[in-house]
Coordinates of C-alpha atoms in Angstrom, one line a residue:
X26 CA 88.3 -12.5 209.7
X27 CA 90.4 -14.7 207.5
X28 CA 91.3 -18.4 207.7
X29 CA 94.6 -19.6 206.5
X30 CA 95.0 -20.2 202.8
X31 CA 95.8 -23.2 200.6
X32 CA 97.7 -22.7 197.3
X33 CA 94.6 -23.2 195.2
X34 CA 92.5 -20.4 196.8
X35 CA 92.4 -18.1 199.8
X36 CA 89.6 -18.5 202.4
X37 CA 87.6 -15.9 204.2
X38 CA 84.9 -16.0 206.9
X39 CA 81.5 -15.1 205.5
X40 CA 80.5 -12.4 208.1
X41 CA 79.9 -9.0 206.6
X42 CA 80.7 -5.4 207.7
X43 CA 77.4 -3.5 208.1
X44 CA 78.4 -0.3 206.2
X45 CA 75.5 -0.9 203.8
X46 CA 73.3 -3.0 206.1
X47 CA 69.6 -2.1 206.7
X48 CA 68.2 -0.5 209.8
X49 CA 65.9 -2.4 212.1
X50 CA 63.4 -1.1 214.7
X51 CA 63.9 -1.7 218.4
X52 CA 61.7 -3.9 220.3
X53 CA 59.4 -2.4 223.0
X54 CA 56.5 -0.1 222.3
X55 CA 58.2 3.2 222.7
X56 CA 61.8 2.2 223.3
X57 CA 64.2 4.8 221.8
X58 CA 67.6 3.3 222.5
X59 CA 67.1 -0.3 223.5
X60 CA 68.8 -1.3 220.3
X61 CA 71.2 0.6 218.0
X62 CA 70.5 2.3 214.7
X63 CA 71.6 0.3 211.7
X64 CA 72.8 2.1 208.6
X65 CA 70.3 2.5 205.8
X66 CA 70.1 -0.1 203.0
X67 CA 70.7 1.2 199.5
X68 CA 68.0 0.4 196.9
X69 CA 69.3 -2.3 194.6
X70 CA 67.5 -4.1 191.9
X71 CA 69.2 -7.5 192.5
X72 CA 66.9 -10.4 192.9
X73 CA 69.2 -13.4 192.5
X74 CA 71.8 -14.4 195.1
X75 CA 73.3 -16.4 198.0
X76 CA 75.3 -16.5 195.4
X77 CA 73.2 -17.5 192.3
X78 CA 70.2 -18.3 194.5
X79 CA 66.7 -17.1 194.8
X80 CA 65.0 -14.7 197.1
X81 CA 62.9 -16.2 199.8
X82 CA 59.3 -14.9 199.8
X83 CA 58.0 -13.8 203.1
X84 CA 60.7 -15.3 205.2
X85 CA 59.1 -14.0 208.5
X86 CA 56.4 -16.6 207.7
X87 CA 58.0 -19.3 205.6
X88 CA 61.4 -19.6 207.4
X89 CA 61.0 -17.4 210.5
X90 CA 63.9 -19.1 212.3
X91 CA 66.6 -17.8 209.9
X92 CA 67.6 -14.6 211.6
X93 CA 70.0 -11.7 210.9
X94 CA 72.6 -11.3 213.6
X95 CA 74.0 -7.8 214.2
X96 CA 77.1 -6.7 216.1
X97 CA 77.5 -3.3 217.8
X98 CA 80.9 -2.2 219.2
X99 CA 80.9 -1.0 222.8
X100 CA 80.0 2.7 222.9
X101 CA 78.8 2.7 219.3
X102 CA 75.3 3.6 218.2
X103 CA 75.1 1.6 215.0
X104 CA 75.9 -1.9 213.8
X105 CA 79.2 -2.6 212.1
X106 CA 78.8 -6.3 211.0
X107 CA 76.2 -8.7 209.9
X108 CA 75.9 -12.5 210.1
X109 CA 73.1 -15.0 209.8
X110 CA 71.8 -17.5 212.5
X111 CA 69.2 -20.1 213.2
X112 CA 66.7 -20.2 216.0
X113 CA 66.4 -23.7 217.4
X114 CA 64.1 -22.9 220.3
X115 CA 62.6 -19.8 221.8
X116 CA 65.7 -19.3 223.9
X117 CA 68.5 -20.8 221.8
X118 CA 70.2 -19.7 218.5
X119 CA 73.0 -21.3 216.7
X120 CA 75.6 -19.4 214.6
X121 CA 79.3 -19.4 213.8
X122 CA 81.9 -18.7 216.5
X123 CA 83.7 -16.2 214.3
X124 CA 80.4 -14.1 214.3
X125 CA 80.6 -13.4 218.0
X126 CA 84.2 -12.7 218.8
X127 CA 83.7 -9.4 220.7
X128 CA 83.6 -10.0 224.5
X129 CA 82.6 -6.4 225.2
X130 CA 80.3 -5.6 222.2
X131 CA 76.6 -6.1 221.9
X132 CA 74.7 -8.5 219.7
X133 CA 71.2 -8.5 218.4
X134 CA 69.0 -10.9 216.4
X135 CA 66.4 -9.5 214.1
X136 CA 63.0 -11.2 214.2
X137 CA 59.9 -10.8 212.0
X138 CA 61.9 -9.4 209.1
X139 CA 60.9 -10.0 205.5
X140 CA 63.9 -7.8 204.6
X141 CA 66.8 -6.4 206.6
X142 CA 65.8 -3.4 208.8
X143 CA 62.1 -4.4 208.6
X144 CA 62.0 -6.5 211.8
X145 CA 62.6 -6.1 215.5
X146 CA 65.9 -6.3 217.2
X147 CA 66.2 -8.5 220.3
X148 CA 69.4 -8.3 222.4
X149 CA 71.5 -11.4 223.0
X150 CA 72.2 -11.9 226.7
X151 CA 74.5 -14.9 226.7
X152 CA 77.0 -16.4 224.3
X153 CA 78.8 -19.7 224.4
X154 CA 81.3 -20.3 221.5
X155 CA 83.5 -23.2 221.2
X156 CA 86.7 -22.7 223.2
X157 CA 88.7 -24.5 220.6
X158 CA 87.8 -22.1 217.8
X159 CA 90.8 -20.7 216.0
X160 CA 90.5 -17.8 213.6
X161 CA 93.5 -19.0 211.5
X162 CA 92.1 -22.4 210.8
X163 CA 88.3 -21.8 211.3
X164 CA 88.1 -25.1 213.2
X165 CA 85.3 -25.5 215.8
X166 CA 83.5 -22.5 214.3
X167 CA 80.2 -22.9 216.2
X168 CA 78.4 -20.9 218.9
X169 CA 75.1 -20.9 220.7
X170 CA 73.3 -17.7 221.9
X171 CA 70.5 -16.9 224.2
X172 CA 68.1 -14.0 223.5
X173 CA 67.3 -11.6 226.3
X174 CA 63.6 -12.4 225.9
X175 CA 62.1 -15.6 224.6
X176 CA 61.3 -15.5 220.9
X177 CA 57.8 -16.1 219.6
X178 CA 58.3 -17.5 216.1
X179 CA 56.0 -19.6 214.0
X180 CA 58.6 -22.4 213.7
X181 CA 62.1 -23.4 214.8
X182 CA 64.8 -25.5 213.2
X183 CA 66.4 -28.6 214.8
X184 CA 70.1 -29.4 215.1
X185 CA 71.2 -32.4 213.2
X186 CA 72.0 -35.5 215.1
X187 CA 75.5 -37.1 214.9
X188 CA 74.2 -39.7 212.5
X189 CA 72.4 -37.3 210.2
X190 CA 75.6 -35.1 210.2
X191 CA 77.8 -38.0 209.3
X192 CA 75.5 -38.9 206.4
X193 CA 75.6 -35.3 205.2
X194 CA 79.4 -35.2 205.4
X195 CA 79.5 -38.5 203.5
X196 CA 77.4 -37.1 200.7
X197 CA 74.5 -39.4 201.5
X198 CA 71.9 -36.6 202.2
X199 CA 70.1 -35.1 199.3
X200 CA 68.3 -31.8 199.3
X201 CA 70.9 -29.6 201.1
X202 CA 69.8 -26.0 201.1
X203 CA 71.6 -22.9 202.2
X204 CA 70.0 -19.7 203.6
X205 CA 71.7 -16.4 204.2
X206 CA 71.1 -12.7 204.6
X207 CA 74.4 -11.7 203.0
X208 CA 75.8 -10.6 199.7
X209 CA 74.8 -11.9 196.3
X210 CA 77.2 -12.9 193.6
X211 CA 77.8 -9.3 192.7
X212 CA 79.0 -8.5 196.2
X213 CA 75.9 -6.4 196.9
X214 CA 73.8 -6.6 200.0
X215 CA 70.1 -6.4 198.9
X216 CA 68.5 -6.8 202.3
X217 CA 66.7 -10.0 201.2
X218 CA 67.0 -13.5 202.5
X219 CA 68.3 -15.8 199.7
X220 CA 68.5 -19.6 199.3
X221 CA 69.8 -22.2 196.9
X222 CA 70.2 -26.0 196.8
X223 CA 73.7 -27.4 197.2
X224 CA 75.4 -30.8 197.2
X225 CA 78.4 -32.1 199.2
X226 CA 81.8 -31.3 197.6
X227 CA 84.2 -32.3 200.4
X228 CA 86.7 -33.6 197.9
X229 CA 86.9 -30.2 196.1
X230 CA 87.2 -28.4 199.4
X231 CA 90.0 -30.7 200.5
X232 CA 91.9 -29.6 197.4
X233 CA 91.0 -26.0 197.8
X234 CA 91.4 -25.1 201.5
X235 CA 94.5 -26.0 203.6
X236 CA 92.7 -26.5 206.8
X237 CA 89.5 -28.2 205.6
X238 CA 88.5 -31.0 208.1
X239 CA 86.0 -33.6 206.6
X240 CA 85.4 -34.9 210.2
X241 CA 84.0 -31.7 211.6
X242 CA 83.3 -29.7 208.5
X243 CA 81.1 -30.1 205.4
X244 CA 81.7 -28.4 202.0
X245 CA 78.8 -27.8 199.8
X246 CA 78.3 -26.0 196.4
X247 CA 76.4 -26.1 193.2
X248 CA 78.7 -26.0 190.2
X249 CA 78.0 -23.3 187.6
X250 CA 80.8 -24.4 185.3
X251 CA 84.0 -22.5 184.5
X252 CA 85.2 -22.6 188.1
X253 CA 82.2 -20.8 189.6
X254 CA 79.8 -22.0 192.3
X255 CA 76.6 -21.2 194.0
X256 CA 76.9 -20.9 197.7
X257 CA 77.5 -18.6 200.6
X258 CA 78.8 -15.0 200.7
X259 CA 79.7 -12.2 203.1
X260 CA 76.9 -11.9 205.6
X261 CA 75.9 -15.5 205.3
X262 CA 78.3 -16.6 208.1
X263 CA 76.5 -18.5 210.8
X264 CA 73.6 -19.2 208.6
X265 CA 72.2 -22.7 208.1
X266 CA 72.8 -25.5 205.7
X267 CA 69.6 -27.5 206.0
X268 CA 67.9 -30.7 205.0
X269 CA 64.3 -31.9 205.6
X270 CA 63.3 -35.1 207.3
X271 CA 59.7 -35.5 206.8
X272 CA 58.3 -32.0 207.6
X273 CA 61.1 -31.2 210.1
X274 CA 63.9 -28.9 209.0
X275 CA 67.4 -29.8 210.4
X276 CA 70.5 -27.7 210.5
X277 CA 73.3 -29.8 209.4
X278 CA 75.9 -27.1 208.9
X279 CA 76.7 -23.5 210.0
X280 CA 78.3 -21.3 207.3
X281 CA 81.9 -20.8 208.2
X282 CA 84.1 -19.6 205.3
X283 CA 84.6 -19.6 201.5
X284 CA 86.7 -17.8 198.9
X285 CA 88.3 -14.6 200.1
X286 CA 87.8 -12.8 196.8
X287 CA 84.7 -13.5 194.7
X288 CA 82.2 -15.5 196.7
X289 CA 81.4 -17.8 193.8
X290 CA 85.0 -18.9 193.1
X291 CA 85.1 -21.7 195.7
X292 CA 82.6 -23.9 197.6
X293 CA 81.3 -22.9 200.9
X294 CA 82.6 -24.6 204.1
X295 CA 80.1 -25.3 206.9
X296 CA 80.7 -26.4 210.5
X297 CA 79.0 -29.8 210.8
X298 CA 77.0 -29.1 213.9
X299 CA 76.0 -32.7 214.4
X300 CA 79.7 -33.5 214.9
X301 CA 79.5 -31.2 218.0
X302 CA 76.4 -32.8 219.5
X303 CA 78.0 -33.3 223.0
X304 CA 79.3 -29.7 222.9
X305 CA 76.1 -28.1 221.8
X306 CA 74.1 -30.0 224.4
X307 CA 76.5 -28.8 227.2
X308 CA 76.6 -25.2 225.8
X309 CA 72.8 -25.0 225.5
X310 CA 72.6 -26.1 229.2
X311 CA 75.1 -23.5 230.3
X312 CA 73.2 -20.5 228.7
X313 CA 70.8 -19.8 231.6
X314 CA 73.6 -19.6 234.1
X315 CA 75.6 -17.4 231.8
X316 CA 72.7 -15.1 231.5
X317 CA 72.5 -14.8 235.3
X318 CA 76.2 -14.3 236.0
X319 CA 77.6 -12.7 232.8
X320 CA 74.7 -11.0 231.2
X321 CA 75.9 -9.0 228.2
X322 CA 72.7 -7.4 227.1
X323 CA 71.5 -3.9 227.6
X324 CA 68.2 -3.6 229.4
X325 CA 65.2 -4.4 227.3
X326 CA 61.9 -2.6 227.6
X327 CA 59.1 -5.1 227.7
X328 CA 56.2 -2.7 228.6
X329 CA 56.5 0.9 227.5
X330 CA 56.8 3.7 230.1
X331 CA 53.5 5.4 230.7
X332 CA 52.4 8.7 232.3
X333 CA 49.7 8.8 234.9
X334 CA 47.8 11.7 236.5
X335 CA 45.6 14.4 235.2
X336 CA 46.9 16.6 232.4
X337 CA 45.8 19.9 233.9
X338 CA 47.3 23.1 235.1
X339 CA 48.7 22.7 238.6
X340 CA 48.3 18.9 238.6
X341 CA 51.1 16.4 239.1
X342 CA 51.8 13.8 236.4
X343 CA 54.0 10.8 237.1
X344 CA 56.5 9.1 234.8
X345 CA 56.0 5.4 235.2
X346 CA 59.0 3.2 234.4
X347 CA 57.2 0.5 232.5
X348 CA 58.6 -3.0 232.7
X349 CA 62.2 -4.1 231.9
X350 CA 63.9 -7.4 231.6
X351 CA 65.4 -9.1 234.6
X352 CA 69.0 -8.1 233.7
X353 CA 68.1 -4.5 234.6
X354 CA 69.7 -3.3 237.8
X355 CA 68.1 0.2 238.0
X356 CA 65.6 2.4 236.3
X357 CA 65.5 6.3 236.5
X358 CA 62.3 7.9 235.2
X359 CA 62.6 11.6 234.4
X360 CA 60.7 14.4 232.5
X361 CA 62.0 16.2 229.5
X362 CA 61.0 18.8 227.0
X363 CA 63.0 18.0 223.9
X364 CA 66.5 17.5 225.2
X365 CA 66.1 19.7 228.2
X366 CA 65.4 17.9 231.5
X367 CA 62.8 19.3 233.8
X368 CA 63.2 19.0 237.6
X369 CA 64.6 15.6 238.6
X370 CA 62.4 12.7 239.6
X371 CA 59.3 11.0 238.1
X372 CA 56.8 13.7 239.2
X373 CA 56.2 17.0 237.4
X374 CA 53.6 19.5 238.3
X375 CA 52.2 21.2 235.2
X376 CA 52.7 24.9 234.9
X377 CA 51.5 27.6 232.4
X378 CA 54.8 27.1 230.5
X379 CA 53.9 23.6 229.7
X380 CA 50.8 24.5 227.8
X381 CA 51.1 23.4 224.1
X382 CA 54.3 21.5 224.7
X383 CA 55.1 17.8 224.4
X384 CA 56.6 16.4 227.6
X385 CA 58.6 13.2 227.4
X386 CA 58.6 10.6 230.1
X387 CA 62.1 9.2 229.6
X388 CA 63.3 6.2 231.5
X389 CA 66.9 5.3 231.7
X390 CA 67.6 1.7 232.5
X391 CA 71.0 0.2 233.5
X392 CA 72.4 -3.3 233.3
X393 CA 76.0 -4.6 233.7
X394 CA 76.3 -4.0 229.9
X395 CA 75.3 -0.4 229.9
X396 CA 72.2 1.8 229.7
X397 CA 69.1 2.0 227.5
X398 CA 66.2 4.3 227.4
X399 CA 62.6 4.1 226.6
X400 CA 60.1 7.0 226.4
X401 CA 56.5 8.0 226.3
X402 CA 55.2 11.4 225.1
X403 CA 52.5 13.4 226.8
X404 CA 50.9 16.1 224.6
X405 CA 49.8 19.0 226.8
X406 CA 47.0 21.0 225.2
X407 CA 47.6 24.7 224.7
X408 CA 45.6 27.2 226.8
X409 CA 42.6 28.8 225.1
X410 CA 43.5 31.5 222.5
X411 CA 42.7 35.0 223.8
X412 CA 41.7 36.3 220.4
X413 CA 39.6 33.3 219.5
X414 CA 37.7 33.6 222.8
X415 CA 36.1 37.0 222.2
X416 CA 32.3 36.7 222.2
X417 CA 29.8 38.4 219.9
X418 CA 26.2 39.4 220.8
X419 CA 23.6 38.9 218.0
X420 CA 19.9 39.3 217.8
X421 CA 19.7 43.0 219.0
X422 CA 18.1 45.3 216.4
X423 CA 20.0 48.3 215.3
X424 CA 18.7 51.9 215.7
X425 CA 19.4 52.6 219.3
X426 CA 15.9 51.6 220.5
X427 CA 15.0 49.2 223.2
X428 CA 14.3 45.7 221.7
X429 CA 10.8 44.4 221.8
X430 CA 9.9 42.1 224.7
X431 CA 10.8 38.4 224.2
X432 CA 13.5 39.3 221.7
X433 CA 16.2 36.6 221.9
X434 CA 19.8 37.7 222.2
X435 CA 22.6 35.2 221.4
X436 CA 26.2 35.1 222.4
X437 CA 28.9 33.0 220.8
X438 CA 32.7 32.7 220.5
X439 CA 34.5 31.6 217.3
X440 CA 35.4 27.9 216.9
X441 CA 38.9 26.9 218.0
X442 CA 41.3 24.2 217.2
X443 CA 42.5 24.2 220.8
X444 CA 41.5 20.8 222.3
X445 CA 39.3 20.5 225.3
X446 CA 38.0 24.1 225.4
X447 CA 34.5 24.5 227.0
X448 CA 32.9 28.0 227.0
X449 CA 30.6 29.2 229.7
X450 CA 28.4 32.3 229.5
X451 CA 27.1 35.0 231.9
X452 CA 24.7 37.8 231.0
X453 CA 25.0 40.9 233.1
X454 CA 23.4 44.4 233.3
X455 CA 26.1 46.9 234.2
X456 CA 25.9 50.7 234.8
X457 CA 29.0 51.3 232.8
X458 CA 31.8 49.4 231.0
X459 CA 34.4 47.8 233.3
X460 CA 32.1 48.4 236.3
X461 CA 32.8 46.3 239.4
X462 CA 29.7 47.3 241.3
X463 CA 26.0 47.1 240.7
X464 CA 26.3 44.1 238.4
X465 CA 22.9 42.5 237.8
X466 CA 23.0 38.9 236.7
X467 CA 20.5 38.0 234.0
X468 CA 21.3 34.5 232.8
X469 CA 24.0 31.8 232.1
X470 CA 23.0 30.3 228.8
X471 CA 24.4 31.1 225.4
X472 CA 21.1 32.9 224.6
X473 CA 19.0 35.3 226.7
X474 CA 15.2 36.0 226.3
X475 CA 14.7 39.7 226.7
X476 CA 11.6 39.7 228.9
X477 CA 10.1 42.8 230.2
X478 CA 11.8 42.3 233.5
X479 CA 15.1 41.9 231.7
X480 CA 14.6 45.0 229.6
X481 CA 13.6 47.0 232.7
X482 CA 16.7 45.8 234.5
X483 CA 18.9 46.9 231.6
X484 CA 17.3 50.1 230.4
X485 CA 19.8 52.9 230.5
X486 CA 22.6 50.4 231.1
X487 CA 24.9 48.0 229.3
X488 CA 23.9 44.5 228.4
X489 CA 27.1 42.4 228.7
X490 CA 27.8 38.8 227.5
X491 CA 30.8 37.5 229.5
X492 CA 32.3 34.4 227.9
X493 CA 34.9 32.3 229.8
X494 CA 36.7 29.7 227.6
X495 CA 38.5 27.2 229.6
X496 CA 40.4 23.9 229.3
X497 CA 42.7 21.9 231.5
X498 CA 45.6 24.4 230.9
X499 CA 43.9 27.8 231.6
X500 CA 41.0 30.1 230.9
X501 CA 40.2 33.3 229.1
X502 CA 37.3 35.7 229.9
X503 CA 36.2 38.3 227.4
X504 CA 33.1 40.5 227.1
X505 CA 30.9 41.8 224.4
X506 CA 28.2 44.6 225.1
X507 CA 25.2 46.5 223.8
X508 CA 23.8 49.7 225.3
X509 CA 20.1 49.8 226.0
X510 CA 18.4 53.3 226.2
X511 CA 16.2 54.4 229.1
X512 CA 12.5 53.5 229.3
X513 CA 10.2 56.1 227.6
X514 CA 6.4 56.4 227.3
X515 CA 4.9 55.9 223.9
X516 CA 4.8 59.0 221.7
X517 CA 1.2 59.9 220.6
X518 CA -0.6 62.5 218.8
X519 CA -4.5 62.8 218.4
X520 CA -6.6 64.7 215.8
X521 CA -10.4 64.7 216.2
X522 CA -12.7 65.7 213.3
X523 CA -15.8 65.0 211.3
X524 CA -15.3 61.6 209.7
X525 CA -18.7 61.5 207.9
X526 CA -20.4 64.9 207.2
X527 CA -23.6 63.2 206.0
X528 CA -24.2 61.4 209.3
X529 CA -22.2 63.6 211.6
X530 CA -19.9 60.7 212.6
X531 CA -16.8 61.9 214.4
X532 CA -13.4 60.3 214.1
X533 CA -10.5 60.1 216.6
X534 CA -7.3 59.7 214.6
X535 CA -4.4 58.6 216.9
X536 CA -0.9 58.4 215.6
X537 CA 1.8 56.3 217.4
X538 CA 5.6 56.0 216.7
X539 CA 6.7 52.8 218.2
X540 CA 5.9 49.1 217.8
X541 CA 4.2 47.0 220.4
X542 CA 1.8 49.8 221.4
X543 CA -2.0 49.3 221.9
X544 CA -4.6 52.1 221.7
X545 CA -7.8 52.6 223.7
X546 CA -10.5 55.3 223.3
X547 CA -13.1 57.1 225.4
X548 CA -15.6 59.7 224.0
X549 CA -17.4 62.1 226.4
X550 CA -19.5 65.3 225.9
X551 CA -18.8 68.5 227.8
X552 CA -20.2 72.0 227.8
X553 CA -18.4 75.3 228.1
X554 CA -14.7 74.4 227.7
X555 CA -12.5 71.4 227.0
X556 CA -11.0 69.9 230.2
X557 CA -7.3 68.9 230.5
X558 CA -8.4 65.4 231.5
X559 CA -11.7 63.7 231.4
X560 CA -13.5 64.0 234.8
X561 CA -13.8 60.8 236.7
X562 CA -17.5 61.0 236.8
X563 CA -18.0 61.8 233.2
X564 CA -20.3 59.6 231.1
X565 CA -18.4 57.6 228.5
X566 CA -20.3 57.7 225.2
X567 CA -18.1 55.2 223.2
X568 CA -14.9 53.2 223.5
X569 CA -14.1 53.1 219.8
X570 CA -12.3 55.5 217.6
X571 CA -15.6 56.9 216.2
X572 CA -18.8 58.3 217.6
X573 CA -22.0 59.7 216.1
X574 CA -23.6 62.3 218.4
X575 CA -27.3 63.1 218.5
X576 CA -26.9 66.4 220.2
X577 CA -24.8 68.9 218.3
X578 CA -24.9 71.6 220.9
X579 CA -22.1 70.0 223.0
X580 CA -18.4 69.7 222.7
X581 CA -17.3 66.1 222.1
X582 CA -13.9 65.0 223.5
X583 CA -12.0 61.9 222.4
X584 CA -9.4 60.5 224.8
X585 CA -6.8 58.2 223.2
X586 CA -4.5 56.2 225.4
X587 CA -1.3 54.6 224.0
X588 CA 0.0 51.7 226.1
X589 CA 3.2 49.6 225.9
X590 CA 5.5 47.7 228.3
X591 CA 7.4 50.9 228.9
X592 CA 4.2 52.8 230.1
X593 CA 1.3 54.8 228.7
X594 CA 0.6 58.2 227.2
X595 CA -2.8 60.0 227.1
X596 CA -3.9 62.7 224.6
X597 CA -7.2 64.5 224.1
X598 CA -8.9 65.7 221.0
X599 CA -12.1 67.7 220.8
X600 CA -14.7 68.7 218.2
X601 CA -17.5 71.4 218.3
X602 CA -20.3 71.5 215.7
X603 CA -20.7 75.0 214.2

């Protein structure tokens, strides 16, 4: 907004449209619309400014009280103007009246910023600007603001007293310094806080600006020669002109206006805040009441929404509203998937359709200024993968034979990326695949020792490993299987003959065809014919596989017995001396 002009130079307020301003994050842990988006800042290689000043290193630590001030029109989603301001207490901020003209719009200060868009936006809930401010003359260009939540800054500035302000206007205060977040001398917004030292030049301002008032305003600049000056520029409006008394920093002026074209073509005019000491005192006192009766801030999320309950199929989860500032009149918690709202209300019962989705607990808060939202996401794990849940039995030898006793069979499923999956196992002996009857349970571990009892229970049937993979959102059961043949007695053949002709030693040569078989022998002597089985009352001559007879007139019979866990087989062999 423009002040009136003098013949020597035109004057313009130092606020700045935010078309190239930097974006800042909203306060509140997961707040998504508590504060507006601010347009992105272009990358510029400018490092000198305010104009012809220097960049302040780490302003969030060194001068944390010099704050960007953003304006958002009613109904808009991004800022359209930028000023500067000074925090003088956790609940009070001073700036220029022309920076806060919009009675229906929203204002935010940005704290903790080492560059524009790098800090946190805090809504302004109450504004008191001087009722005598006039845009045409820029007289009484001062305002005080109250943030919606108290600021927690490392330091705050102080307002100059009437006597300190008078000395500054009279040119008797050295070390005047300007701070501002606005444009540099090239008219570019770099996003950095800049500063430079100035001196009082009221006489020059009196010749330059028609409505300059040395009683309530202070002009300051640093001459660069050839009619150019270091000082304020667009975006510096409302920012401080300071001096130090001991270690304390005092705001002696608030940036008000300067040259309309070319910021360094005229000195900068500041409102002398110490000249308004009575007004600022009353205005600061009025802010709490204004905040109660005419609060102009959107609701502000001070503790993020949070979901409670068990994330599991069929279980309810509740969207908790979190905490909001006292200007909030209502909160509505609801569940969303993306932009689609689920059933109304704060409670949602998880269904199979929710598996693998991100649900959003979205809270809409309302104040007299409008609505704001904050959200918290809940990641629902997917259900177990059907293909990745199929088990595999290992440890069973190939060849279609029954395994040896105490063989260990193992069952496993592939690894999965699905979170929270736990697999349980069940070993069964079944008469046929997909059988529902005669299911014989064998074990519930990932491995199974094939004892004789297990082998007998499974012979002529199917050994099944049934794996159930489950997490909070569902389960999958899959089988793997191996066929076990029926139990059979060991196969055995016997050949009896003369093992040593010189001594007459006979040998019983038994041949077996399976592993795990033991052999035993009995020799007996018979006369006449060879029996089918050895008589129970027969005299056993030897229990080894050889025997040396002394009487060669008899028939010698060798009985070989093959024994395994499956059973036993008996074969006879005989020999007659000729």
